[in-house]
mmCIF file of N, CA and C in Angstrom:
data_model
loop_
_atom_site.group_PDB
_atom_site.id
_atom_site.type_symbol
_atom_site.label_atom_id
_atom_site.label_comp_id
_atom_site.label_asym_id
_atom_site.label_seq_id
_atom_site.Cartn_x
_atom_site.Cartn_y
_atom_site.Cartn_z
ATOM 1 N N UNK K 7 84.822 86.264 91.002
ATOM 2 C CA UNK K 7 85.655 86.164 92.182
ATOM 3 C C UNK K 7 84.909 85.358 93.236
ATOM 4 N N UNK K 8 85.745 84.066 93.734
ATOM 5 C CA UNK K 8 85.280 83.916 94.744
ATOM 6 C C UNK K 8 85.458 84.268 96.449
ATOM 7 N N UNK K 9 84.488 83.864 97.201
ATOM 8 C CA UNK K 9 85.171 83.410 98.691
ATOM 9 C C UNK K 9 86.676 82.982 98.754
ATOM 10 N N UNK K 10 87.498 83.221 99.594
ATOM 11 C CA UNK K 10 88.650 82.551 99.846
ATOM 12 C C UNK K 10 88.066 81.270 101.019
ATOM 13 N N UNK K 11 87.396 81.357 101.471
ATOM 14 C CA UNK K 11 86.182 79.562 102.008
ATOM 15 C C UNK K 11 86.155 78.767 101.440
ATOM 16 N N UNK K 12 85.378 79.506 100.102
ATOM 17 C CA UNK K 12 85.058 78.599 99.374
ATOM 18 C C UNK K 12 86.074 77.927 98.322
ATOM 19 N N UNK K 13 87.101 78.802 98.134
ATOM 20 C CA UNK K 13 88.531 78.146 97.074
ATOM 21 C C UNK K 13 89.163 76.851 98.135
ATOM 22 N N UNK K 14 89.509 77.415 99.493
ATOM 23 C CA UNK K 14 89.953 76.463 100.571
ATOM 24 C C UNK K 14 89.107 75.103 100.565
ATOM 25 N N UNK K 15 87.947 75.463 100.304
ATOM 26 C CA UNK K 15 87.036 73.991 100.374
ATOM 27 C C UNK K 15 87.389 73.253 99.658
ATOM 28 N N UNK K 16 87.379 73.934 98.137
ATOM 29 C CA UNK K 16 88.188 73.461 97.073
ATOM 30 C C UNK K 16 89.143 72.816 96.665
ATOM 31 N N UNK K 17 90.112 73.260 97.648
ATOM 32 C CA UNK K 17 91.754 73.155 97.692
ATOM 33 C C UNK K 17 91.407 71.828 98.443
ATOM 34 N N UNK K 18 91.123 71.870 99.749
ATOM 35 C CA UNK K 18 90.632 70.438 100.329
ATOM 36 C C UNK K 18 90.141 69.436 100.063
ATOM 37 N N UNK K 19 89.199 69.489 99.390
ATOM 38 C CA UNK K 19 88.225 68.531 98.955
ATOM 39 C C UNK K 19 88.956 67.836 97.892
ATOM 40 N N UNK K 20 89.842 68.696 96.746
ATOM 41 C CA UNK K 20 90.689 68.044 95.992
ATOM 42 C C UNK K 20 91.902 67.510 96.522
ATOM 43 N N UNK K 21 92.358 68.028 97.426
ATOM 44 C CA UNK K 21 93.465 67.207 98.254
ATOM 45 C C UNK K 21 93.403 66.048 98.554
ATOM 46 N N UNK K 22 91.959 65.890 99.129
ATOM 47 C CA UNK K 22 91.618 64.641 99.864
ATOM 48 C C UNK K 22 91.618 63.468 98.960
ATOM 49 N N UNK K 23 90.869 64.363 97.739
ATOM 50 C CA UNK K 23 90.302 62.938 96.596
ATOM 51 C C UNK K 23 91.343 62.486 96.303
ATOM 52 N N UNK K 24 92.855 63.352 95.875
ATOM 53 C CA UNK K 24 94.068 63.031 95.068
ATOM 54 C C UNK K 24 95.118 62.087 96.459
ATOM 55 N N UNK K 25 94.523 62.432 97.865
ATOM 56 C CA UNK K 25 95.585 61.835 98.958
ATOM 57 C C UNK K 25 96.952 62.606 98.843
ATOM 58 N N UNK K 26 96.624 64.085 99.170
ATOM 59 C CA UNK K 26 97.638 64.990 99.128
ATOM 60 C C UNK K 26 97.141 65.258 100.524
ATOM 61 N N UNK K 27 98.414 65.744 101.676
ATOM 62 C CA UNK K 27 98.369 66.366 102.880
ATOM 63 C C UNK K 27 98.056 67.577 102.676
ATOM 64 N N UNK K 28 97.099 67.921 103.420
ATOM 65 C CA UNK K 28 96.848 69.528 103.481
ATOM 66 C C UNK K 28 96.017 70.203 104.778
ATOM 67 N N UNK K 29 97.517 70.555 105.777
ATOM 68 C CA UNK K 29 97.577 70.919 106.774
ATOM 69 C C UNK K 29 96.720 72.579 106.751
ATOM 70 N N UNK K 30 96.234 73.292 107.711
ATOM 71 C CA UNK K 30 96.235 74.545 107.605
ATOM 72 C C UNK K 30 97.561 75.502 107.313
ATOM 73 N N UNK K 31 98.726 75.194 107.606
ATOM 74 C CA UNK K 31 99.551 75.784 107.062
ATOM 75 C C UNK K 31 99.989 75.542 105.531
ATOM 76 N N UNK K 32 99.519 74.337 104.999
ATOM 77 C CA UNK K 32 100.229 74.593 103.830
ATOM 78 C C UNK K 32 98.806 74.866 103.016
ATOM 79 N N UNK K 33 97.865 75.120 103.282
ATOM 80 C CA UNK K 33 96.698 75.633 102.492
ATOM 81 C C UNK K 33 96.654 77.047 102.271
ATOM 82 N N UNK K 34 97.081 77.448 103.915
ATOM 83 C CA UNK K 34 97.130 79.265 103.503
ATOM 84 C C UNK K 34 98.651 79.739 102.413
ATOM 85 N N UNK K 35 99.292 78.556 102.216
ATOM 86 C CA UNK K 35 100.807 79.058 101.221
ATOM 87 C C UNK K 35 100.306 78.455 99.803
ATOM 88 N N UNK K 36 99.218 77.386 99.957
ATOM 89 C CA UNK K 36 98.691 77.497 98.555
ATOM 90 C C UNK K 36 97.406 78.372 98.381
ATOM 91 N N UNK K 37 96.704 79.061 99.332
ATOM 92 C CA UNK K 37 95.828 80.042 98.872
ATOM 93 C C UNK K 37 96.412 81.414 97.885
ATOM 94 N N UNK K 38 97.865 81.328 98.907
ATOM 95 C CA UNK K 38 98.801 82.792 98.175
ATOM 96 C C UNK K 38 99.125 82.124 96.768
ATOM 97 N N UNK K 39 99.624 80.903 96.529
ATOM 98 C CA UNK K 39 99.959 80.783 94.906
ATOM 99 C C UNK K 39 98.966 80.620 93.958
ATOM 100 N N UNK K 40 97.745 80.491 94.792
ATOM 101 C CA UNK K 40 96.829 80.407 93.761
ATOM 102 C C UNK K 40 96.282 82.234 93.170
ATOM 103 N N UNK K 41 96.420 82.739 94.904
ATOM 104 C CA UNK K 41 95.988 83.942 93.987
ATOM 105 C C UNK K 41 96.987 84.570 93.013
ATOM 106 N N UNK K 42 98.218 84.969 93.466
ATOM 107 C CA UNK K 42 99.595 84.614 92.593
ATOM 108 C C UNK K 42 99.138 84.279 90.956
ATOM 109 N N UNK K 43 98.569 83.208 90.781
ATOM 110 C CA UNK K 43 98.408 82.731 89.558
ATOM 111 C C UNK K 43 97.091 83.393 89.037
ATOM 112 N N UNK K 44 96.501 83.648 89.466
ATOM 113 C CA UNK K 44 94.754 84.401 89.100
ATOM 114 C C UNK K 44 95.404 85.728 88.747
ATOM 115 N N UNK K 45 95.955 86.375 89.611
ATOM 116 C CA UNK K 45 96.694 87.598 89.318
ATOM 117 C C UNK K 45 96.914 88.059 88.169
ATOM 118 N N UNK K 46 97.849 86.700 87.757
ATOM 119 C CA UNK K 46 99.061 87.165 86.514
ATOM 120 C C UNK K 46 98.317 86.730 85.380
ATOM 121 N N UNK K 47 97.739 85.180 85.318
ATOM 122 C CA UNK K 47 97.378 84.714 84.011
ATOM 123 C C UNK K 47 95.890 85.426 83.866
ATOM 124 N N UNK K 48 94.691 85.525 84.747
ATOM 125 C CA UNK K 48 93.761 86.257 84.527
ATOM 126 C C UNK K 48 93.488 87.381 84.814
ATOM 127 N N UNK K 49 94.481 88.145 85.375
ATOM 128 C CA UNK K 49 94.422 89.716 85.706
ATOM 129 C C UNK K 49 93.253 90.161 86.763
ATOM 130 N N UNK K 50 93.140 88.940 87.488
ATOM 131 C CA UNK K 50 91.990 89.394 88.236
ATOM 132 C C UNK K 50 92.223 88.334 89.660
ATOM 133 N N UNK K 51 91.994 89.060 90.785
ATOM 134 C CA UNK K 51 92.184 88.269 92.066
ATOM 135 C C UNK K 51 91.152 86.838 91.806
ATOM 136 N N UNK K 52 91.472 86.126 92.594
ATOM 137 C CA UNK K 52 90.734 84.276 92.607
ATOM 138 C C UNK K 52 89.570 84.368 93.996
ATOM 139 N N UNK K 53 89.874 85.632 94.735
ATOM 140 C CA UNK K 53 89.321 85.304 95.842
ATOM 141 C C UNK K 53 89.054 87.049 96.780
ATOM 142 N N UNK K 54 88.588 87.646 97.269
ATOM 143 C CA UNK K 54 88.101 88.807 97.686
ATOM 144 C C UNK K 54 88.731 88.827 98.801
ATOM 145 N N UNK K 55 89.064 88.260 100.212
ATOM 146 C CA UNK K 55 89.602 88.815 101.343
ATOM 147 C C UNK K 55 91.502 89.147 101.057
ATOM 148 N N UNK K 56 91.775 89.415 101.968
ATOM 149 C CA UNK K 56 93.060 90.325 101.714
ATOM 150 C C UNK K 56 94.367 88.740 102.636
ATOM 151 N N UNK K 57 95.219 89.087 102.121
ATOM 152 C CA UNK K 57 96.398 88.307 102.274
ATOM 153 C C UNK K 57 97.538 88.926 103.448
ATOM 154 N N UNK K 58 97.626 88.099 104.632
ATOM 155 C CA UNK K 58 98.816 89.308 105.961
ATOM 156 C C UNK K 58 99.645 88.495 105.745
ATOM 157 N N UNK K 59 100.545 89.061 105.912
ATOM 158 C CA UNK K 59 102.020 88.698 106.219
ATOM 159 C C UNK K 59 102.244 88.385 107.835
ATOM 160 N N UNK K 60 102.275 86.675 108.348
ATOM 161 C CA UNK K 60 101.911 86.358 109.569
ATOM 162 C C UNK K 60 103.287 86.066 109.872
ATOM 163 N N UNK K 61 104.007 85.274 110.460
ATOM 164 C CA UNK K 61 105.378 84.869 111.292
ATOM 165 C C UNK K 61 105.475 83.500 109.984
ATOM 166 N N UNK K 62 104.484 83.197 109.863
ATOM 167 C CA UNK K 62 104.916 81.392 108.974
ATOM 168 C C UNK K 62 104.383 81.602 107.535
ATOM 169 N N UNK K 63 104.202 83.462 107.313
ATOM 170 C CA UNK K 63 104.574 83.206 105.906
ATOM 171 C C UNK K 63 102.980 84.181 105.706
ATOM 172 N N UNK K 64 102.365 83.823 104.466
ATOM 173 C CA UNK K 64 101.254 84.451 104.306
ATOM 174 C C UNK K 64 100.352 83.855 104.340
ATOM 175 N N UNK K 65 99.136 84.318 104.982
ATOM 176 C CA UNK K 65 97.706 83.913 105.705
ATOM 177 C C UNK K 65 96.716 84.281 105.132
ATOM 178 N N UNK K 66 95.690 83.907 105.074
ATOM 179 C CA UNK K 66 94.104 84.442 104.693
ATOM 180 C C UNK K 66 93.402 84.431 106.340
ATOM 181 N N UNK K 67 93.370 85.238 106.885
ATOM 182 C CA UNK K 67 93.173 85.346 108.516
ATOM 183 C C UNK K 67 91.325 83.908 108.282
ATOM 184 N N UNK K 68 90.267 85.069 107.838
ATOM 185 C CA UNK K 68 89.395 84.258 107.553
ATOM 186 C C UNK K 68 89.477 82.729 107.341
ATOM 187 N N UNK K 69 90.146 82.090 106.660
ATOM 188 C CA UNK K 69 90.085 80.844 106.149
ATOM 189 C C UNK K 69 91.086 79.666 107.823
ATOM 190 N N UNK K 70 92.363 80.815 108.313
ATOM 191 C CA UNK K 70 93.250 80.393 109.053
ATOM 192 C C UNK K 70 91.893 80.010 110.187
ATOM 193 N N UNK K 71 91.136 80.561 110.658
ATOM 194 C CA UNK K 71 90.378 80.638 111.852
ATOM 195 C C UNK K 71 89.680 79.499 111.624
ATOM 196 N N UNK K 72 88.826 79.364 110.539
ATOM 197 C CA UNK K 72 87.918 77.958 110.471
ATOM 198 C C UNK K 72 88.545 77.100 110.119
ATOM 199 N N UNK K 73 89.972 76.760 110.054
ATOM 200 C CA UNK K 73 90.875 75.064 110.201
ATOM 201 C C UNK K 73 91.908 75.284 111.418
ATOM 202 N N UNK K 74 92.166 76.033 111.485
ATOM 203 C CA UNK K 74 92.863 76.239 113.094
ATOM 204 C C UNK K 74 92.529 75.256 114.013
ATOM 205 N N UNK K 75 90.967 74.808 114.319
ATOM 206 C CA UNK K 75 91.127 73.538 115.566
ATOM 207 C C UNK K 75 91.664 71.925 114.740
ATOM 208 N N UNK K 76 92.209 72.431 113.266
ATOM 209 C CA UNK K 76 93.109 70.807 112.844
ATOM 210 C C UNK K 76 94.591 70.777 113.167
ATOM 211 N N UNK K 77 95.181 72.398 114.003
ATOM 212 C CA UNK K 77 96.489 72.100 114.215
ATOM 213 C C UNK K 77 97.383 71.962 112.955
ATOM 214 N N UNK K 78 98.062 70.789 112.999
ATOM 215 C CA UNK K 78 98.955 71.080 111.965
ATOM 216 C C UNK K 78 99.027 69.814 111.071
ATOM 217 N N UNK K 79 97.306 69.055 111.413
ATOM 218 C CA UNK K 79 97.142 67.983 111.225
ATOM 219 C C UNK K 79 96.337 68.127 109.442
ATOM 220 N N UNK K 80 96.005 66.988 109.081
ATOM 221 C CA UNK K 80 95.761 66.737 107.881
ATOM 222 C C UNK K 80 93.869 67.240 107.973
ATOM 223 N N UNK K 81 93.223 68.177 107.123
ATOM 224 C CA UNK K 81 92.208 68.708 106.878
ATOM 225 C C UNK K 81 91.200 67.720 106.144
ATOM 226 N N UNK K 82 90.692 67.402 106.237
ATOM 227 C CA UNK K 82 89.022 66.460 105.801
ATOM 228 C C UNK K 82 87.986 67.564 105.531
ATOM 229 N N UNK K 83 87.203 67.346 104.630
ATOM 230 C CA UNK K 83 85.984 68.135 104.120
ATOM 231 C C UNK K 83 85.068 66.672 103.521
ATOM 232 N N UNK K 84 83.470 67.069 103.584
ATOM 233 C CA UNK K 84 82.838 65.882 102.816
ATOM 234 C C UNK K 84 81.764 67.102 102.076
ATOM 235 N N UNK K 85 81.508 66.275 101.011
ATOM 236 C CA UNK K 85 80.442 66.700 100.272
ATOM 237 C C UNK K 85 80.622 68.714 100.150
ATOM 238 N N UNK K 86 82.160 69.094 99.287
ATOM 239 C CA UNK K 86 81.582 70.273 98.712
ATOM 240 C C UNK K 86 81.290 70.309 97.604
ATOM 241 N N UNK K 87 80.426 71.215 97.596
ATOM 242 C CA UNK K 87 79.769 71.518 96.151
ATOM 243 C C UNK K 87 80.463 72.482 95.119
ATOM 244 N N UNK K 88 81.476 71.155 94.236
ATOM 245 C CA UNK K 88 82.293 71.553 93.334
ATOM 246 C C UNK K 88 82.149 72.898 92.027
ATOM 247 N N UNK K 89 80.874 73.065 91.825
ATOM 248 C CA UNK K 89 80.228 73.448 90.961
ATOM 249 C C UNK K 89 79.907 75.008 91.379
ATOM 250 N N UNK K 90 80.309 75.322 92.875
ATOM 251 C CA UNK K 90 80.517 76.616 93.231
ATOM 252 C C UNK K 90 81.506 77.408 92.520
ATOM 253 N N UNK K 91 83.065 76.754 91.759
ATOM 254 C CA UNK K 91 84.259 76.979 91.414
ATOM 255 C C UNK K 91 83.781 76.617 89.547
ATOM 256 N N UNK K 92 84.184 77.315 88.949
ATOM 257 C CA UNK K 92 83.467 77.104 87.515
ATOM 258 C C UNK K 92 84.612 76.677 87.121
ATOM 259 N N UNK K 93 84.999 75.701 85.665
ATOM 260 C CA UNK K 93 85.656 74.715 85.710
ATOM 261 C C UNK K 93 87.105 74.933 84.917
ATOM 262 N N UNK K 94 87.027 75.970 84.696
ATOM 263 C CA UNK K 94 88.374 76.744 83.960
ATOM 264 C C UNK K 94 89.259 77.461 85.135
ATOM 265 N N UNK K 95 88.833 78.348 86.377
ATOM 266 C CA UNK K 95 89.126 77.960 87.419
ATOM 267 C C UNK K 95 90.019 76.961 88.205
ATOM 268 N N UNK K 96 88.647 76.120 88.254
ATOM 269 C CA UNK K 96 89.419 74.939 88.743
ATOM 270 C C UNK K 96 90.348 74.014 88.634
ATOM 271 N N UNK K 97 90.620 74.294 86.798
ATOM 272 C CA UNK K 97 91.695 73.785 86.609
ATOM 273 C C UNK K 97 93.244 74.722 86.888
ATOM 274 N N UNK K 98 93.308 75.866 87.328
ATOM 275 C CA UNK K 98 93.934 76.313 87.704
ATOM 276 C C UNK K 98 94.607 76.616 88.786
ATOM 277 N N UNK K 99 93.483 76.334 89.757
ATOM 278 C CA UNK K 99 93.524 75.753 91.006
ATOM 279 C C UNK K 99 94.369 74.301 91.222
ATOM 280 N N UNK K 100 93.471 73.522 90.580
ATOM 281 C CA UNK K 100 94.236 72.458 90.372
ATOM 282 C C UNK K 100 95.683 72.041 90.406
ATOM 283 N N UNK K 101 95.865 72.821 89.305
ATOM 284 C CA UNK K 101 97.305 72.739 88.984
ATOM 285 C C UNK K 101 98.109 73.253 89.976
ATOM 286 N N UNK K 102 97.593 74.040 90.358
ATOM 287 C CA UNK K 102 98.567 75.093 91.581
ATOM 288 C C UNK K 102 98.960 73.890 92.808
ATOM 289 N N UNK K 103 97.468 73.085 93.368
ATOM 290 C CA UNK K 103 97.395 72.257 94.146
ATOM 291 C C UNK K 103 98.457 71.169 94.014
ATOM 292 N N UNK K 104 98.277 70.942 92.795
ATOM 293 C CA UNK K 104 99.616 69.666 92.384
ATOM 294 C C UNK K 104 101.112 70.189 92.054
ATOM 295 N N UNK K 105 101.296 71.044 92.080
ATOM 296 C CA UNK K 105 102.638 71.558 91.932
ATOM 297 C C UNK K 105 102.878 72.003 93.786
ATOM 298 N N UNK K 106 102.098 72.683 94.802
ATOM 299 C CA UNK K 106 102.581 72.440 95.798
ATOM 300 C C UNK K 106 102.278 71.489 96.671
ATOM 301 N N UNK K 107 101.920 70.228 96.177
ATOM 302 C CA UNK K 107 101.748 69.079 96.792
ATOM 303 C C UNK K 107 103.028 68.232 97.112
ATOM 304 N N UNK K 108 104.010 69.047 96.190
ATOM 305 C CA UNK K 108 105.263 67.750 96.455
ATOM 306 C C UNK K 108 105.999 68.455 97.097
ATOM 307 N N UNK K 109 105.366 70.041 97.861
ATOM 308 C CA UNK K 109 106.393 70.482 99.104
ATOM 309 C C UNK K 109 106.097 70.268 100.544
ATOM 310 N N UNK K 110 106.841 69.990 101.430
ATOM 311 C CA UNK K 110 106.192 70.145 102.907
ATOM 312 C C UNK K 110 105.822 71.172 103.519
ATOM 313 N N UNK K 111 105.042 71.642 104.195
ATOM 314 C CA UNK K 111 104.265 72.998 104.574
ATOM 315 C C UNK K 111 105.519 73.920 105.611
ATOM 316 N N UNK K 112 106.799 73.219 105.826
ATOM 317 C CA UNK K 112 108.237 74.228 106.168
ATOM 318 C C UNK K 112 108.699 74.878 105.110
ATOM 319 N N UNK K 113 108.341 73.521 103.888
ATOM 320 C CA UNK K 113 109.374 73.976 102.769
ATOM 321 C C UNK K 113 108.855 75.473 102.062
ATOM 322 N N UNK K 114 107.443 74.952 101.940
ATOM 323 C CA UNK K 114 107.026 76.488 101.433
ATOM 324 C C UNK K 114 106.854 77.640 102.351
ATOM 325 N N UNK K 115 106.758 77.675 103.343
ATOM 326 C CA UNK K 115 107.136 78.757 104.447
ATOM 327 C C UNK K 115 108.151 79.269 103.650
ATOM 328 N N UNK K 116 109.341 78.365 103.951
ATOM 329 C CA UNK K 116 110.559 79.082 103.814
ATOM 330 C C UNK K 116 110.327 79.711 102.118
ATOM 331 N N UNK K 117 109.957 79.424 101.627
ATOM 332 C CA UNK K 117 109.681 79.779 99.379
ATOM 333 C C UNK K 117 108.676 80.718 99.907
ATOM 334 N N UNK K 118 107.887 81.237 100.527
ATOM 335 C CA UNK K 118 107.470 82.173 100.707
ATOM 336 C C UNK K 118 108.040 83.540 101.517
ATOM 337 N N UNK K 119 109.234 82.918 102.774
ATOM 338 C CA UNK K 119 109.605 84.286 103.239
ATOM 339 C C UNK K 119 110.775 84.108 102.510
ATOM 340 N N UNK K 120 111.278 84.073 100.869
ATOM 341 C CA UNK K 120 112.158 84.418 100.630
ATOM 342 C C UNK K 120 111.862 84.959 99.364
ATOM 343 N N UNK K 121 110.452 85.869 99.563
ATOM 344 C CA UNK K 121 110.013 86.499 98.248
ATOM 345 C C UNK K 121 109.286 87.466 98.878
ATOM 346 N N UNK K 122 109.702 88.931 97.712
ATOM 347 C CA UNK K 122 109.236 90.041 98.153
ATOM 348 C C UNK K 122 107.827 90.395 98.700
ATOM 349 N N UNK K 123 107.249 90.125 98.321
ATOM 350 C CA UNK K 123 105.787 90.157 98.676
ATOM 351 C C UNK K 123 105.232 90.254 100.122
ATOM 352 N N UNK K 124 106.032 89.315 100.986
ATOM 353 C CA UNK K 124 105.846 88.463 102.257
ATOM 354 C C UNK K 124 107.054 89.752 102.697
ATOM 355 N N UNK K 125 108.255 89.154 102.581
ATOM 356 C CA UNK K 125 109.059 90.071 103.074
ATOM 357 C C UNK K 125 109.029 91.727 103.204
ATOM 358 N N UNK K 126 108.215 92.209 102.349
ATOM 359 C CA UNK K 126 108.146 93.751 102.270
ATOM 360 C C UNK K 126 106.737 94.149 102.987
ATOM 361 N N UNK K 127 105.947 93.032 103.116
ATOM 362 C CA UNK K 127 105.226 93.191 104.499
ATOM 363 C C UNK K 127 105.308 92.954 105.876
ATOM 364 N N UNK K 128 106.090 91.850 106.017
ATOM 365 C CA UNK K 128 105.921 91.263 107.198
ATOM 366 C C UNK K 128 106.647 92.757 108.519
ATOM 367 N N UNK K 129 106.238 92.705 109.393
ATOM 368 C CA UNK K 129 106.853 93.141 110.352
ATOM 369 C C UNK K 129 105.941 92.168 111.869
ATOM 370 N N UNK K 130 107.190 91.511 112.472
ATOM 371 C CA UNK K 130 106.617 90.671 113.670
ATOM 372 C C UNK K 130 105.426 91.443 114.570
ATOM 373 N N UNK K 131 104.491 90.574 114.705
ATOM 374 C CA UNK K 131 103.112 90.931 115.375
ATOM 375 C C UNK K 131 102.524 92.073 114.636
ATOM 376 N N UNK K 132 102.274 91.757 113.666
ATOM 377 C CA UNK K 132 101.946 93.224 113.179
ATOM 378 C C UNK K 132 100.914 92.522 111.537
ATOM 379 N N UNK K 133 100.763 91.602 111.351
ATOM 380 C CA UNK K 133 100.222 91.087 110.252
ATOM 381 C C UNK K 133 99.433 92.189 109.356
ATOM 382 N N UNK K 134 100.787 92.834 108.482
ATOM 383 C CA UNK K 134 100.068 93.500 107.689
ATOM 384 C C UNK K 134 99.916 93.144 106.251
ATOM 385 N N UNK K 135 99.187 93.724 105.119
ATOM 386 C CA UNK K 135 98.642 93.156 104.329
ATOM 387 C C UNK K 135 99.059 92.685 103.113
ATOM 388 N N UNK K 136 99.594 91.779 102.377
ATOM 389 C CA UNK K 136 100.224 91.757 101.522
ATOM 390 C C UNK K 136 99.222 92.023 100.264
ATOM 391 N N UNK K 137 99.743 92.910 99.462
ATOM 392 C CA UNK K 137 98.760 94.162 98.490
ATOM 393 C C UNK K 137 99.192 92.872 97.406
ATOM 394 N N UNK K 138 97.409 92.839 96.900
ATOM 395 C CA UNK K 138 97.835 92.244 95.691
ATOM 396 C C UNK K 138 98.634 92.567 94.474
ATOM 397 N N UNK K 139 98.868 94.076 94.822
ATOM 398 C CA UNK K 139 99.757 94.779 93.704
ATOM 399 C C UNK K 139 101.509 94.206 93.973
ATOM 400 N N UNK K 140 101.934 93.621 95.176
ATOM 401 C CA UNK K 140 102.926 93.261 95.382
ATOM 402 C C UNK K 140 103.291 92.190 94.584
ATOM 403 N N UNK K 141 101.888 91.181 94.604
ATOM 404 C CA UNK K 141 102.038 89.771 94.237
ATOM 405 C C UNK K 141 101.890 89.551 93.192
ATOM 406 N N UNK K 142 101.503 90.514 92.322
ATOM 407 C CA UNK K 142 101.148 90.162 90.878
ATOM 408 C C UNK K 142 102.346 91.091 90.658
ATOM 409 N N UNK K 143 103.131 91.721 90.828
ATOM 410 C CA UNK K 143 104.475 92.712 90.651
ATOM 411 C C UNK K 143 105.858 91.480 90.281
ATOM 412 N N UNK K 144 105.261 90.965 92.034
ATOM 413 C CA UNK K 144 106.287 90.007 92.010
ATOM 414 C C UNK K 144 106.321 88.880 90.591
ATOM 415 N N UNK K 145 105.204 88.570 90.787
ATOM 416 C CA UNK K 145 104.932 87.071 89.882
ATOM 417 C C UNK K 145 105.183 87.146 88.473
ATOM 418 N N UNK K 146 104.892 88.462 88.201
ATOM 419 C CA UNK K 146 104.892 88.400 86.603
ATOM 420 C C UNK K 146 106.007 88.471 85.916
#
């Protein structure tokens, strides 16, 4: 299991190389499909901090705080060290990355609050936690 930091670095750093946008909002809606996918196909979370149910969908609070001063602008990373993410992983990651690359960071908002997971947590101002037991319930 990793950091959810360190998957985000991940998620970035491959964004950048491939010239995929990846705003802080649409990173925290691909942090949720990635764990989503770790869940179901490896039965085991991708990443250790916990998932809230925020107003624009689901968040990794941790990860939201250290890209927060990019706004809603496009995220840059240099030099991570790929080799933190072991490579069976990463291709899973991967894939996740390129399948929500061809949405806009509204579109998956909205594909996220229209699935249980998000919805059976959310209550406004109140970011509570979306249980990985929801998301692997849901997904499978």
């Amino acid at each position: 299991m990793y950091s959810a930091l360190d998957v985000a670095k991940y998620v970035i750093s491959y964004s950048n190389e491939k010239k995929y946008e990846i705003s802080n909002l649409k990173l925290q809606k691909i942090l949720y499909f990635i764990q989503a996918e770790f869940l179901v196909s490896e039965n085991q979370p991708c990443f250790y901090e916990e998932i809230e149910a925020w107003n624009f969908g689901p968040v990794v609070p941790e990860v939201y705080h250290v890209y927060k001063i990019f706004g809603g602008s496009n995220i840059y990373i240099r030099n991570f060290n790929k080799d933190k993410i072991l490579q069976k992983d990463r291709e899973l990651i991967e894939a996740m990355v390129d399948v929500c690359s061809k949405y806009s960071p509204s579109r998956l908002v909205e594909i996220t609050h229209n699935q249980t997971p998000w919805k059976n947590a959310y209550i406004r101002g109140v970011n509570n936690i979306i249980t990985r037991e929801s998301i692997k319930s849901f997904f499978s």
